[in-house]
Coordinates of C-alpha atoms in Angstrom, one line a residue:
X1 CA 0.0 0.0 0.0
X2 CA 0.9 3.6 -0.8
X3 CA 1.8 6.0 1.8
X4 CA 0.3 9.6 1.2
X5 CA 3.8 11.1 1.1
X6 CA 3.9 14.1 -1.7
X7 CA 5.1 13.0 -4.7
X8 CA 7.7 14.9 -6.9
X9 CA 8.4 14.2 -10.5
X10 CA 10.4 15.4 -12.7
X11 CA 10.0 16.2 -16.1
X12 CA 11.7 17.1 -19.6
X13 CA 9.4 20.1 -21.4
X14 CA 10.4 22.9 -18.9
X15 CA 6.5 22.6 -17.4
X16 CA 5.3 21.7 -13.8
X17 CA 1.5 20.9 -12.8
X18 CA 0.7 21.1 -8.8
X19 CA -1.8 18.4 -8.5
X20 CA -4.3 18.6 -5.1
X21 CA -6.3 15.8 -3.7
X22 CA -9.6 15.9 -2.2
X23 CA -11.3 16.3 1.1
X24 CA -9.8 13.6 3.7
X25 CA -7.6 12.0 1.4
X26 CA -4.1 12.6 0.3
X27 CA -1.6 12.9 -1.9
X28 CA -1.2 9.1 -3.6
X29 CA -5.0 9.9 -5.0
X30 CA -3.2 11.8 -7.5
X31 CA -0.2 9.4 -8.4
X32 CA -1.7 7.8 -11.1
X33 CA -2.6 11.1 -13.3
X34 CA 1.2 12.8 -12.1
X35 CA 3.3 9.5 -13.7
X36 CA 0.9 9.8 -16.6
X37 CA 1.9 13.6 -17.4
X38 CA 5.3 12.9 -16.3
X39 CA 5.7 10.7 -19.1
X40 CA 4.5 13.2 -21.2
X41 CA 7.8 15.3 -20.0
X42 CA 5.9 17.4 -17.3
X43 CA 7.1 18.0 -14.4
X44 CA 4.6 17.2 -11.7
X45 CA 3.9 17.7 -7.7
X46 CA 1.5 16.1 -6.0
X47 CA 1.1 17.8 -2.3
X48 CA -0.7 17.4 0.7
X49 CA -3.5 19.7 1.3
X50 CA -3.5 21.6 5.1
X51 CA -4.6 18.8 8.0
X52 CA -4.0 16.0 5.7
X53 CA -1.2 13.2 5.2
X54 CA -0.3 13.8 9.0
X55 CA -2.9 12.8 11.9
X56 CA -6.4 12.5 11.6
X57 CA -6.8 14.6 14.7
X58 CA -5.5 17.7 12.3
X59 CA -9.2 17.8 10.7
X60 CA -10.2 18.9 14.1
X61 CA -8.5 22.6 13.7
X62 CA -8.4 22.8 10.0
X63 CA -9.8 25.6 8.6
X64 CA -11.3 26.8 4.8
X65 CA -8.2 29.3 4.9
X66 CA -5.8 27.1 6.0
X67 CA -6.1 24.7 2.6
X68 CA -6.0 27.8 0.7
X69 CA -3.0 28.7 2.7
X70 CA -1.4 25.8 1.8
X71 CA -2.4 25.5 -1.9
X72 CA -0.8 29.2 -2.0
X73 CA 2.3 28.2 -0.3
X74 CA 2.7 25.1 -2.8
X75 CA 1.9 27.1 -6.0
X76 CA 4.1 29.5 -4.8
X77 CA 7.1 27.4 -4.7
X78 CA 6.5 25.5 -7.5
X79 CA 6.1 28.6 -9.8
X80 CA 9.6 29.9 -8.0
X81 CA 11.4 27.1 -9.7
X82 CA 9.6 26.8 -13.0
X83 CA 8.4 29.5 -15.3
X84 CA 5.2 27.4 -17.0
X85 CA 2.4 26.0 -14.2
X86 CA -0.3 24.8 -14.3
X87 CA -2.7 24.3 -12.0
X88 CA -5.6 21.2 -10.3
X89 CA -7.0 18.2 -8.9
X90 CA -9.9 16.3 -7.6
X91 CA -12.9 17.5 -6.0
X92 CA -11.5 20.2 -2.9
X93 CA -8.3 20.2 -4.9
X94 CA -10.0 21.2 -8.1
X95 CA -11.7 24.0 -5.8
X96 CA -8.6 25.1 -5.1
X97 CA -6.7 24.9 -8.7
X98 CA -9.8 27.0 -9.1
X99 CA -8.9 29.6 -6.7
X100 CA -5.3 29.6 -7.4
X101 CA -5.7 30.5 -10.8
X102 CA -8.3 33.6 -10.1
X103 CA -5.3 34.7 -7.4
X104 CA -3.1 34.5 -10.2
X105 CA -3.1 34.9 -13.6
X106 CA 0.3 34.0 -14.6
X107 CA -1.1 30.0 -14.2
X108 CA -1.2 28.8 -17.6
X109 CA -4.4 26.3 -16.9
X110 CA -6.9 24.3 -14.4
X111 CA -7.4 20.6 -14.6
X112 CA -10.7 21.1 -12.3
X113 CA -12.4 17.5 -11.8
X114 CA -15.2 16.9 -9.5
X115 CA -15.1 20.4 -8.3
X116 CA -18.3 20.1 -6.2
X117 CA -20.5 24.2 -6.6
X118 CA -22.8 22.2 -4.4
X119 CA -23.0 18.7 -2.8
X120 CA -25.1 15.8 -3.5
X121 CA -27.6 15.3 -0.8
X122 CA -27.2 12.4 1.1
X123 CA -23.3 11.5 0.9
X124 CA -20.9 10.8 3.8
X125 CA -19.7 14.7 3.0
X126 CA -23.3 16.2 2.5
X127 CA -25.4 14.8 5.4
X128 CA -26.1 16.4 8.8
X129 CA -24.1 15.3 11.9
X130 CA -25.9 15.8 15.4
X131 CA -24.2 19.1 17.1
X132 CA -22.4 16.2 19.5
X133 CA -20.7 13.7 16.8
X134 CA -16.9 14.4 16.6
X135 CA -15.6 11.6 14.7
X136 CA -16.9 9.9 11.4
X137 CA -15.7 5.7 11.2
X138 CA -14.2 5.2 7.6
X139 CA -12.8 1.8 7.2
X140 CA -10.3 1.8 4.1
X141 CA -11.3 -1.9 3.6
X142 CA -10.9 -3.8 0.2
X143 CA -10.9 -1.3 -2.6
X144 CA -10.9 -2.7 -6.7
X145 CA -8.0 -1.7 -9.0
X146 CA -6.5 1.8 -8.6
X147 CA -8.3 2.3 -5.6
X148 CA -6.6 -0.3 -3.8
X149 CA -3.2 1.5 -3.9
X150 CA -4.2 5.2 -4.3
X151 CA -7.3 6.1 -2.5
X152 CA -5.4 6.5 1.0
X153 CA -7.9 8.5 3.3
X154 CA -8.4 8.7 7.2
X155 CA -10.5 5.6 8.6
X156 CA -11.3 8.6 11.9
X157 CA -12.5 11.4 9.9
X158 CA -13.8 15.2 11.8
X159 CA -17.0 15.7 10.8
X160 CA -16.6 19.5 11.6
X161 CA -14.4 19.3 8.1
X162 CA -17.1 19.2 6.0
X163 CA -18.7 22.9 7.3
X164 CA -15.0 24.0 6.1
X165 CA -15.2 22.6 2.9
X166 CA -18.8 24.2 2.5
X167 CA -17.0 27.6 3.1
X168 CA -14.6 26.8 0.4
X169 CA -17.3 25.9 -1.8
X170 CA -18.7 29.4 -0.8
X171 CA -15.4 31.5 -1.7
X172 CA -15.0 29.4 -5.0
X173 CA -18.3 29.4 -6.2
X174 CA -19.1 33.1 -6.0
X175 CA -19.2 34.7 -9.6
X176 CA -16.5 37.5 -8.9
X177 CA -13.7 35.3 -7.7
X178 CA -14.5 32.6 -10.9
X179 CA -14.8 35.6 -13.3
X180 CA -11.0 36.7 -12.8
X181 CA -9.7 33.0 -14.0
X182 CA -8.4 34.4 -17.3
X183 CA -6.7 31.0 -18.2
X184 CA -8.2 28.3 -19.7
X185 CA -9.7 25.6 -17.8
X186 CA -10.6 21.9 -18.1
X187 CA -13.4 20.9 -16.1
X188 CA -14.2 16.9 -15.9
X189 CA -17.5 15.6 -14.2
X190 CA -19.0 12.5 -14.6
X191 CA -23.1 12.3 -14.2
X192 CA -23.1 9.8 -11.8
X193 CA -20.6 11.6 -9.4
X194 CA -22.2 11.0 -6.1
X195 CA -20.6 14.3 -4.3
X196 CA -20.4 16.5 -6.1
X197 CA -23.5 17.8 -7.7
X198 CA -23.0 17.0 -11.4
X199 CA -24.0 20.4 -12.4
X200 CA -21.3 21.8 -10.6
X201 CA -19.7 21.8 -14.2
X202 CA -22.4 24.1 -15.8
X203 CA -22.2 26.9 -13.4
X204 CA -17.8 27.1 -14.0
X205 CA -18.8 27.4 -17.5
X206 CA -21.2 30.8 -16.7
X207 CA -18.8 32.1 -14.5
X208 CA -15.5 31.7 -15.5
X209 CA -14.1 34.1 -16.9
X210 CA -11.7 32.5 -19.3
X211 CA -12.7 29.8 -21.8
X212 CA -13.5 26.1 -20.1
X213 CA -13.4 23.1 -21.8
X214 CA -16.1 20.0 -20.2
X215 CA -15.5 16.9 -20.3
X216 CA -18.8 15.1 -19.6
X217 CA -18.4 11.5 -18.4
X218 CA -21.4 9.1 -18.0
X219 CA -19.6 7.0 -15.4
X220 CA -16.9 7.0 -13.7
X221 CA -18.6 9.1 -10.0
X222 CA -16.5 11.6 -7.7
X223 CA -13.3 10.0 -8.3
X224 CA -13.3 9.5 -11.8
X225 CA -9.8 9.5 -12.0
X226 CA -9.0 6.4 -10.2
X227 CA -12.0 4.1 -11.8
X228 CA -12.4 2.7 -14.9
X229 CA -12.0 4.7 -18.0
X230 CA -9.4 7.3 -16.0
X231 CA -7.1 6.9 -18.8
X232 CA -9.3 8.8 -21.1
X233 CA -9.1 12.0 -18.6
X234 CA -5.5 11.3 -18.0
X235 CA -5.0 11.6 -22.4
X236 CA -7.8 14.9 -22.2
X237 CA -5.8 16.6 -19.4
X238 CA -2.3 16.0 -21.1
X239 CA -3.7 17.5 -24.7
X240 CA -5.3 20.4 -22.5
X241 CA -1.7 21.1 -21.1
X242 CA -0.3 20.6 -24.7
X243 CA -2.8 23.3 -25.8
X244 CA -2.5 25.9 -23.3

């Protein structure tokens, strides 16, 4: 099994892509996709987000501004060290590829996938915890395929995380902050995505202010990019990168 140390690979093109995980998780979720690009010749980073990779006890004090505090402190030393980046992730780390790149418009583009604008009623993330629940149970158990090495989260999960990641939703979704993302943008949803609402997609495509590029799946749910069929978004994102 994986461990969800951050990855760094290095590539051949003069390109580097900082590649974010999502809520809980950590930073082996996005393995697959970086050795993909990497063989492509980009250089790719696949972080940590704030609370995460450490102790599950982080999620107890971790904060809306403290993953964008993080994702700025990661952008900002991978963009000290290479002069093309590009930006994204899965779900909360597509939120935040999307936020980077309204903070800054020197990022060439956003891989967004999953980026939930609103949640799916009903999921672990979505539902409502009695005032008194601290801790969600999350067994890792037997995962198929690429889930079985890659999708590394916390089995002791704080439920007060998910009113943080609703507040990041909040900042990301409003029209003013998605209108100043002036580079282009790839945003992958698949319909049967059970987080993320699936027409999160639509309302990036209103807003932004930049041109975005969907890439509709009809399976494949939140984490597309580990289940069947990933390869196809793996070949879309590296053809986006090639493009922008």
């Amino acid at each position: 099994m994986y461990k969800n140390d951050p990855c760094f690979l290095e590539g051949t093109n003069g390109a580097a892509v900082l590649l974010m995980h999502g809520l809980t998780s950590g930073a082996a979720q996005m393995v697959p996709m970086a050795r993909y690009l990497n063989d492509f010749g980009y250089t790719v980073r696949c972080v940590n987000l704030a609370g995460h990779g450490t102790y599950p006890e982080d999620l107890l004090h971790t904060t809306a501004e403290d993953l964008i505090a993080k994702a700025e402190y990661d952008y900002a030393d991978l963009a000290s060290q290479y002069d093309r980046v590009f930006v994204g992730g899965v779900s909360t780390g597509g939120l935040l590829g999307l936020y980077l790149a309204a903070q800054h418009p020197e990022i060439r583009g956003v891989v967004s996938i999953s980026a939930p604008m609103w949640l799916v009623p009903g999921s672990f993330i979505s539902r409502d915890y009695p005032p008194e629940q601290v801790w969600l149970d999350r067994p890792l158990g037997v995962k198929p395929g690429l889930f079985r090495k890659y999708h590394i989260h916390y089995e002791k999960i704080a439920v007060r995380i998910f009113d943080e990641l609703r507040r990041l939703m909040d900042i990301v979704r409003d029209a003013s902050l998605l209108e100043r993302v002036t580079c282009p943008v790839l945003a992958v949803q698949a319909a049967d995505d059970d987080v993320a609402d699936p027409e999160s997609v639509d309302h990036i495509i209103e807003h932004i202010g930049s041109t975005c590029t969907p890439l509709r799946l009809e399976t494949g749910g939140h984490l597309c990019l580990l289940n069947t069929g990933c390869y196809h978004i793996f070949a879309a994102a590296r053809k986006f990168l090639d493009a922008c």
